Amino acid sequence: MGATEQAAAQESLIGRRIPKMDAPDKASGRTRYIDDINVPGQLHAHILRSTQVHAKIRSIDTSAARALPGVHAVITARDVPWQRPIGVAKDHLPLKTDRVRSLRDEVAAVAADTPEIAAAAVKLIRVDYDPLPVVSDPHDALKPDAPLIHPEPHGDDGSPHLKPGAPVAFTGKPDNVAMTFDYAQGDVVAGEAESDMVVEDTFKLHYVTHCCMGVSGVIADFDPKGNLLLYSNTQVPFLHKREFAELLGIEPGRIRIIQPPIGGGFGSKLDIYPFEPIAIFLAQITRRPVKLVFTREEEFIASPTRQPVLLKLRSGCKRDGTLTFRTVETLHDNGAYTSWGATTPFVMMQTISSLYRVPHCQYHTKAVYTNNPYAGSFRGYGNLQATFAVEAHMDKLADAIGMDPLEFRLKNAQEPGEVTPQGMNFKTCGLKECLTTAARRSDYQRKRRENAARWNDGNPIRRGVGIAAMLHVGGGAKIYPSDGCGTILKIDDFAHVTLITGASEIGQGSETVLAQLVCEELGLPLSAVTVVNNDTDITPWDVGVHASRTTFIAGNSAIGAARQAKAKILAAAAQKSGLAGGELDLKGGHVVRTASNERVLELGKFIRSLHFSDKAQLVMTSFYYEPPSKHQDKQFRGDVSAAYAWASQVCEVEVDTDTGIARLLKVTGAHDVGRVLNRLGIEGQIEGGVVMGQGYALTENLLVEGGVTRNPNFRDYKLVTAPEIPEMDISFIETMDGEGPQGAKGVGEAPAICIAAAVANAIHNATGTRIYAAPFTPENVYRALHGAAEPPTWNAA
Amino acid sequence: MSAIERYCAPTSLEEAAEILRGGNVTIVAGGTDLMVQTQIGKLQFKPALMNIRRIAGMGGVRDEGKTIRIGALTTMTELLDSALVRDRLGILRQSCDQFASDQLRNAATLGGNICNASPAGDTLVPLLVLNARVVLVSKPNGNVVRRTVPLAQFFAGPGRTHRLPGELLSEIELPAPPTGFHGTFFKFGVRPALEIATISIGLGAVRDGRALRDVRVAYGSVAPTPIRGPRTEAALEGRTLDTETIEAALRAAAEEVHPISDVRASDWFRSELIRNTLRRMLSHVHQG
Amino acid sequence: MSIKVEIGFRLNGVARRVSVPADLSALRMLREELGLTGTKYGCGEGECGACTIIVDGVTVNSCLMFAADCDGRDVVTIEGLAADKRGERLRDAFVQHGAVQCGFCTPGFVVQATHLLEKHPHASSAEIQRGIEGNLCRCTGYRKIVEAIADATPAAR
């Protein structure tokens, strides 16, 4: 180690600005993403998707496609009788049998020598459809005479049968309801009776989509013994290994998943989608590796969206500002098949019941099948939608009782140590500090008053400020049997550490922060660590990248393994040096005396001596960390996460009432992150999340009409571009969570969650008009300001 | 996508015209419109693909006194960088600054933007305000022939022009704007560039005391082609620019724009934007 | 299948001869014929900038350029920049400033920023934001990208 490295290694790494370990490769164009990987002998696959929104398939003629030179296989459902349903509710067959239920439905697929030939072959496939009535509004799907989207379970009508004993969540329901959730705490009738002020509104949240810059892709490759190697960007490789095994009817041990660097995740890769089994089937049938990569248009049309929600909220408070009750009903458009979007009510429930102290709460949600695109999981997972409604009512109730909205929120804000009626234990809770910090740094109270005073000054350019806060899991979420993560750690003869972790890197910097935590324990510089995290044959089990859990859970797992290694080394060092183990520490690549930092042994040399001595020991350890959270019971009560994250944001907007353009000028945010580990990484997560929230609030709108996506491209689906970003002032509140690694909590989803809510409050402060539906595009804002908008209404049964 | 059987990259106008005479040619310059449209199937390649980017003498901006000539191959970036365009054709420069992105500006040509004939084409509205003419070159009978057409008469419909199959658009002629002429281009959008115009307005005139003379008004994205607004112009020409005149101009504008509803905006919103934007532009002129 | 066109051009400083279908994009030529995968397919429509390359000294979206149009021209990709001093300073700035998360958009930004700084060595933050308006990023929110580019201007040295 050089002198500079030694000096650096003496200081703590916690809280420092640490560049991502893979950044130099990425900035040189050396990193190979899924589309950059080519396997010798590979074929290229292309999918034929439905041209009808809802129809029976009368026949499929693939003869012309098969005859095209360069085509190796053309498959339909008939060719894969062993296919099994996939997805959250197992209501989704990869290749459709008797009918199509949406425009993304996969009807056939081709494997050919080149992508051009595959695309040309797909065009030659002839499908005969018998159109069925289209159901594109969940209200219509609930009507008694509505066509059933899933009239019978797969297999009953002569189409390919399910394997006996296969779990099927859907079992021929008599209506289009896919899932419902009910939750209650306290007694809302009593709560309403106690209220001095009650407000009720319906909110409508729209379709947006992940727009990862790298499009979806997969490579499937069977070896001669029938073992499957899958190059997949899944965020849950161990769960998917098991599911693919079930799908194929082979032992899970014979599937190996390698995760190439990902071009963005954001929750889009937490479910299995038809294109992956289809690529696998083509590989099985052709006995060649098969690569399937989406076009951008296909990415827009066929990827899961964020869950659109129609939400009715009724809430109340007493004259003194105490919140009393919230009653919520939602209608979730489930689309044609069930993915993670249908489970967003789990997360929304937490916000409805526990964002601010609410004694009484009742919550009922319904996910309803339609012929629209289905929604998946997307950064925030329903919380953006729930917070949008809750925070609108916080402002409305405050105004109704004449209380300052910040004071109203503070009055009802929880404190550390509170356990909510739902059972969430807020061991650390920085909500109040987040609110006051964001408000103070943005001059929120004064600006709000002054802006409102200018409502009638005739100037079309108006400014507004709005505040919102959020609560989200910050220490995992115990929804699977285990929420744990495994780590294997070895230190070689040269004091180089290999950290083998089950946790995937999806661009968020987990690899770097795990290395940082390990280096902190072992007193080594970051250059001494290699992280291996992308091969299920090598890495230990982790449930996956979701619920902002990776730093917390994988971090604790890595620390566990590192501490075991440290204990082993120090015990041996104590023996060798004659000092007590408790007097020794690891710093700057040496075993040192804790009290004086005096160097006792050089680490590499010492490890070599352990290896080559008669003790013949290598330093290898492993640790599996399971967070001390609980599964929720059947009433959804339980401390589902090991820690909870908080944030508050104040958004300042400028609205031009002549054009409807609302510009986000500034976001002042305060985040309770437990502790800052990698300052550079955490800032990047927050800035990126803020801009994602900005897109959700102001510019992004996936237009789905009659089941048709009308803007499947970047020209008409507007991501935020560089000139549009707001000024950002970000503060970190460090509440030092006792369970968190070095005190840290998860932050991946937090920054996106309350932007839309704060922007809605800001537009109201600027114009006096409250808008109940997102996004706040110029036309939507203009219509609302000039009385030409229809506010969302609730008329679901 | 149909197969291309022949590819050529002529280096002279005459050579290009000769190739066009043979028929069945798709022309490519920067490729920024062609590549997209052939991939989505909006356009089919003809058997011959002719790359005109290497034709000598088809670029650049020249001041010829009474006329300013712009070669059809001049890119948006070259227009932005040109001192002549900045000083004399400010309204055109404004549209180039709001055009797409740097990468697209570096490749897209003025001739291409005109021939693509989008009703939302960014440069087309300023060119109409500047009374532009297009020069079309062909070689029907062995001799090179030039035809000049006012831009306002060149557009046939969305994506269509009156260019004959054997013709190549070689340059754009602009009568030198009169002394004191000032033009403003406004494109509605949330972004500074990288957007297809929801509506756009070009306004140019010579200030004469408190009145405007030689008024030209053009609109984009409110008709099948970019259009001049003769009624709006008539309502403003020679009149003192006061509230009454402005309101009359707005009424005239409402009569001559016919926006549609599409994925970007509804017809109602476009009409509102035209009215509010034109009012704002005229008020600025009035105050300035 | 379209006919093939023989072209000769300079690629990252080295003379090359390739035979390409007439309708092939420059992006696909680079990625599939020449094995240079640093330039990315993001949308194929010129809306995201992930495919940005430098041709005759200016940046273009290679997805919209015909490969045949590379004939006689000077082409530089991220691989070429990474190998010399131009790329080094920007790459270091991107790394140090945390301007890279998933990294998929990064080559496009580095190439665009290289051209931006060559043309406008004293670009302000606002000018940098305009200069990269044709490059989309979904991870970073752009702030650190702008800071990295500002740090790489000659004035920042």
mmCIF file of C-alpha atoms in Angstrom, chain A residues 299-422:
data_model
loop_
_atom_site.group_PDB
_atom_site.id
_atom_site.type_symbol
_atom_site.label_atom_id
_atom_site.label_comp_id
_atom_site.label_asym_id
_atom_site.label_seq_id
_atom_site.Cartn_x
_atom_site.Cartn_y
_atom_site.Cartn_z
ATOM 1 C CA GLU A 299 -40.275 -1.383 -24.138
ATOM 2 C CA PHE A 300 -43.021 1.239 -23.886
ATOM 3 C CA ILE A 301 -45.767 -1.095 -25.006
ATOM 4 C CA ALA A 302 -44.803 -4.293 -23.224
ATOM 5 C CA SER A 303 -43.110 -3.263 -19.971
ATOM 6 C CA PRO A 304 -45.092 -2.974 -16.771
ATOM 7 C CA THR A 305 -46.201 0.530 -15.845
ATOM 8 C CA ARG A 306 -46.593 2.291 -12.506
ATOM 9 C CA GLN A 307 -49.966 1.429 -10.981
ATOM 10 C CA PRO A 308 -52.678 3.928 -11.961
ATOM 11 C CA VAL A 309 -55.021 4.580 -9.038
ATOM 12 C CA LEU A 310 -58.403 6.175 -8.504
ATOM 13 C CA LEU A 311 -58.583 6.996 -4.819
ATOM 14 C CA LYS A 312 -61.344 8.405 -2.679
ATOM 15 C CA LEU A 313 -60.165 9.874 0.599
ATOM 16 C CA ARG A 314 -62.320 11.155 3.402
ATOM 17 C CA SER A 315 -60.430 12.588 6.345
ATOM 18 C CA GLY A 316 -61.132 14.652 9.373
ATOM 19 C CA CYS A 317 -59.629 16.556 12.254
ATOM 20 C CA LYS A 318 -60.609 18.429 15.388
ATOM 21 C CA ARG A 319 -60.574 22.169 15.645
ATOM 22 C CA ASP A 320 -57.357 22.022 17.625
ATOM 23 C CA GLY A 321 -55.646 20.302 14.702
ATOM 24 C CA THR A 322 -55.663 16.696 15.878
ATOM 25 C CA LEU A 323 -56.201 14.255 13.043
ATOM 26 C CA THR A 324 -59.102 11.912 13.686
ATOM 27 C CA PHE A 325 -59.744 9.525 10.820
ATOM 28 C CA ARG A 326 -59.059 8.551 7.239
ATOM 29 C CA THR A 327 -61.351 6.447 5.096
ATOM 30 C CA VAL A 328 -59.988 5.320 1.766
ATOM 31 C CA GLU A 329 -61.367 3.390 -1.145
ATOM 32 C CA THR A 330 -59.327 2.764 -4.242
ATOM 33 C CA LEU A 331 -59.913 1.340 -7.674
ATOM 34 C CA HIS A 332 -56.763 -0.126 -9.218
ATOM 35 C CA ASP A 333 -56.760 -0.848 -12.946
ATOM 36 C CA ASN A 334 -55.162 -4.297 -12.880
ATOM 37 C CA GLY A 335 -54.770 -4.541 -16.633
ATOM 38 C CA ALA A 336 -55.029 -7.864 -18.406
ATOM 39 C CA TYR A 337 -52.719 -9.845 -16.130
ATOM 40 C CA THR A 338 -51.638 -9.465 -12.537
ATOM 41 C CA SER A 339 -48.191 -8.178 -11.686
ATOM 42 C CA TRP A 340 -46.844 -6.328 -8.662
ATOM 43 C CA GLY A 341 -49.012 -3.303 -9.241
ATOM 44 C CA ALA A 342 -51.941 -5.174 -7.711
ATOM 45 C CA THR A 343 -50.034 -5.393 -4.424
ATOM 46 C CA THR A 344 -49.276 -1.686 -4.128
ATOM 47 C CA PRO A 345 -52.119 -1.475 -1.578
ATOM 48 C CA PHE A 346 -49.760 -3.095 0.979
ATOM 49 C CA VAL A 347 -47.523 -0.088 0.799
ATOM 50 C CA MET A 348 -50.266 2.478 0.357
ATOM 51 C CA MET A 349 -51.872 1.162 3.512
ATOM 52 C CA GLN A 350 -48.852 2.176 5.569
ATOM 53 C CA THR A 351 -49.099 5.758 4.420
ATOM 54 C CA ILE A 352 -52.858 5.935 4.852
ATOM 55 C CA SER A 353 -52.703 4.513 8.350
ATOM 56 C CA SER A 354 -49.442 5.945 9.602
ATOM 57 C CA LEU A 355 -48.226 9.042 7.768
ATOM 58 C CA TYR A 356 -48.900 11.365 10.678
ATOM 59 C CA ARG A 357 -50.748 10.029 13.695
ATOM 60 C CA VAL A 358 -54.253 8.887 12.805
ATOM 61 C CA PRO A 359 -56.189 6.867 15.367
ATOM 62 C CA HIS A 360 -58.989 5.677 13.094
ATOM 63 C CA CYS A 361 -58.602 4.353 9.599
ATOM 64 C CA GLN A 362 -60.512 2.228 7.132
ATOM 65 C CA TYR A 363 -59.112 1.152 3.831
ATOM 66 C CA HIS A 364 -60.558 -0.894 1.008
ATOM 67 C CA THR A 365 -58.924 -1.429 -2.360
ATOM 68 C CA LYS A 366 -59.952 -3.320 -5.415
ATOM 69 C CA ALA A 367 -57.741 -4.298 -8.351
ATOM 70 C CA VAL A 368 -59.870 -4.928 -11.399
ATOM 71 C CA TYR A 369 -59.028 -6.675 -14.662
ATOM 72 C CA THR A 370 -59.288 -4.656 -17.871
ATOM 73 C CA ASN A 371 -57.756 -4.886 -21.349
ATOM 74 C CA ASN A 372 -55.171 -2.253 -20.480
ATOM 75 C CA PRO A 373 -51.427 -2.713 -19.865
ATOM 76 C CA TYR A 374 -50.667 -4.244 -16.460
ATOM 77 C CA ALA A 375 -48.716 -2.381 -13.805
ATOM 78 C CA GLY A 376 -45.689 -3.631 -11.965
ATOM 79 C CA SER A 377 -43.497 -2.374 -9.169
ATOM 80 C CA PHE A 378 -41.958 1.053 -9.634
ATOM 81 C CA ARG A 379 -39.803 3.018 -7.203
ATOM 82 C CA GLY A 380 -42.150 4.034 -4.427
ATOM 83 C CA TYR A 381 -44.582 1.187 -5.077
ATOM 84 C CA GLY A 382 -47.908 2.939 -4.557
ATOM 85 C CA ASN A 383 -46.584 5.406 -2.034
ATOM 86 C CA LEU A 384 -46.482 8.298 -4.518
ATOM 87 C CA GLN A 385 -50.149 7.770 -5.149
ATOM 88 C CA ALA A 386 -51.147 7.474 -1.458
ATOM 89 C CA THR A 387 -49.006 10.437 -0.381
ATOM 90 C CA PHE A 388 -50.538 12.559 -3.143
ATOM 91 C CA ALA A 389 -53.945 12.141 -1.540
ATOM 92 C CA VAL A 390 -52.931 12.293 2.115
ATOM 93 C CA GLU A 391 -50.830 15.430 1.745
ATOM 94 C CA ALA A 392 -53.524 17.224 -0.248
ATOM 95 C CA HIS A 393 -55.884 16.693 2.651
ATOM 96 C CA MET A 394 -53.302 17.801 5.191
ATOM 97 C CA ASP A 395 -53.244 21.197 3.449
ATOM 98 C CA LYS A 396 -57.005 21.277 3.012
ATOM 99 C CA LEU A 397 -57.757 20.419 6.628
ATOM 100 C CA ALA A 398 -55.222 22.943 7.855
ATOM 101 C CA ASP A 399 -56.778 25.671 5.718
ATOM 102 C CA ALA A 400 -60.265 24.646 6.836
ATOM 103 C CA ILE A 401 -59.430 25.165 10.508
ATOM 104 C CA GLY A 402 -57.258 28.208 9.834
ATOM 105 C CA MET A 403 -54.049 26.567 11.000
ATOM 106 C CA ASP A 404 -50.655 26.934 9.349
ATOM 107 C CA PRO A 405 -50.057 23.749 7.299
ATOM 108 C CA LEU A 406 -46.609 23.211 8.758
ATOM 109 C CA GLU A 407 -47.865 23.556 12.324
ATOM 110 C CA PHE A 408 -50.727 21.188 11.487
ATOM 111 C CA ARG A 409 -48.294 18.572 10.261
ATOM 112 C CA LEU A 410 -45.980 18.996 13.225
ATOM 113 C CA LYS A 411 -48.873 18.629 15.597
ATOM 114 C CA ASN A 412 -49.659 15.213 14.181
ATOM 115 C CA ALA A 413 -46.115 14.058 13.461
ATOM 116 C CA GLN A 414 -44.885 10.957 15.195
ATOM 117 C CA GLU A 415 -41.875 10.800 17.441
ATOM 118 C CA PRO A 416 -39.162 8.212 17.983
ATOM 119 C CA GLY A 417 -40.418 5.233 19.920
ATOM 120 C CA GLU A 418 -44.004 5.382 18.713
ATOM 121 C CA VAL A 419 -45.685 2.223 17.571
ATOM 122 C CA THR A 420 -48.519 2.804 15.153
ATOM 123 C CA PRO A 421 -51.895 1.058 15.359
ATOM 124 C CA GLN A 422 -50.711 -0.985 12.380
#
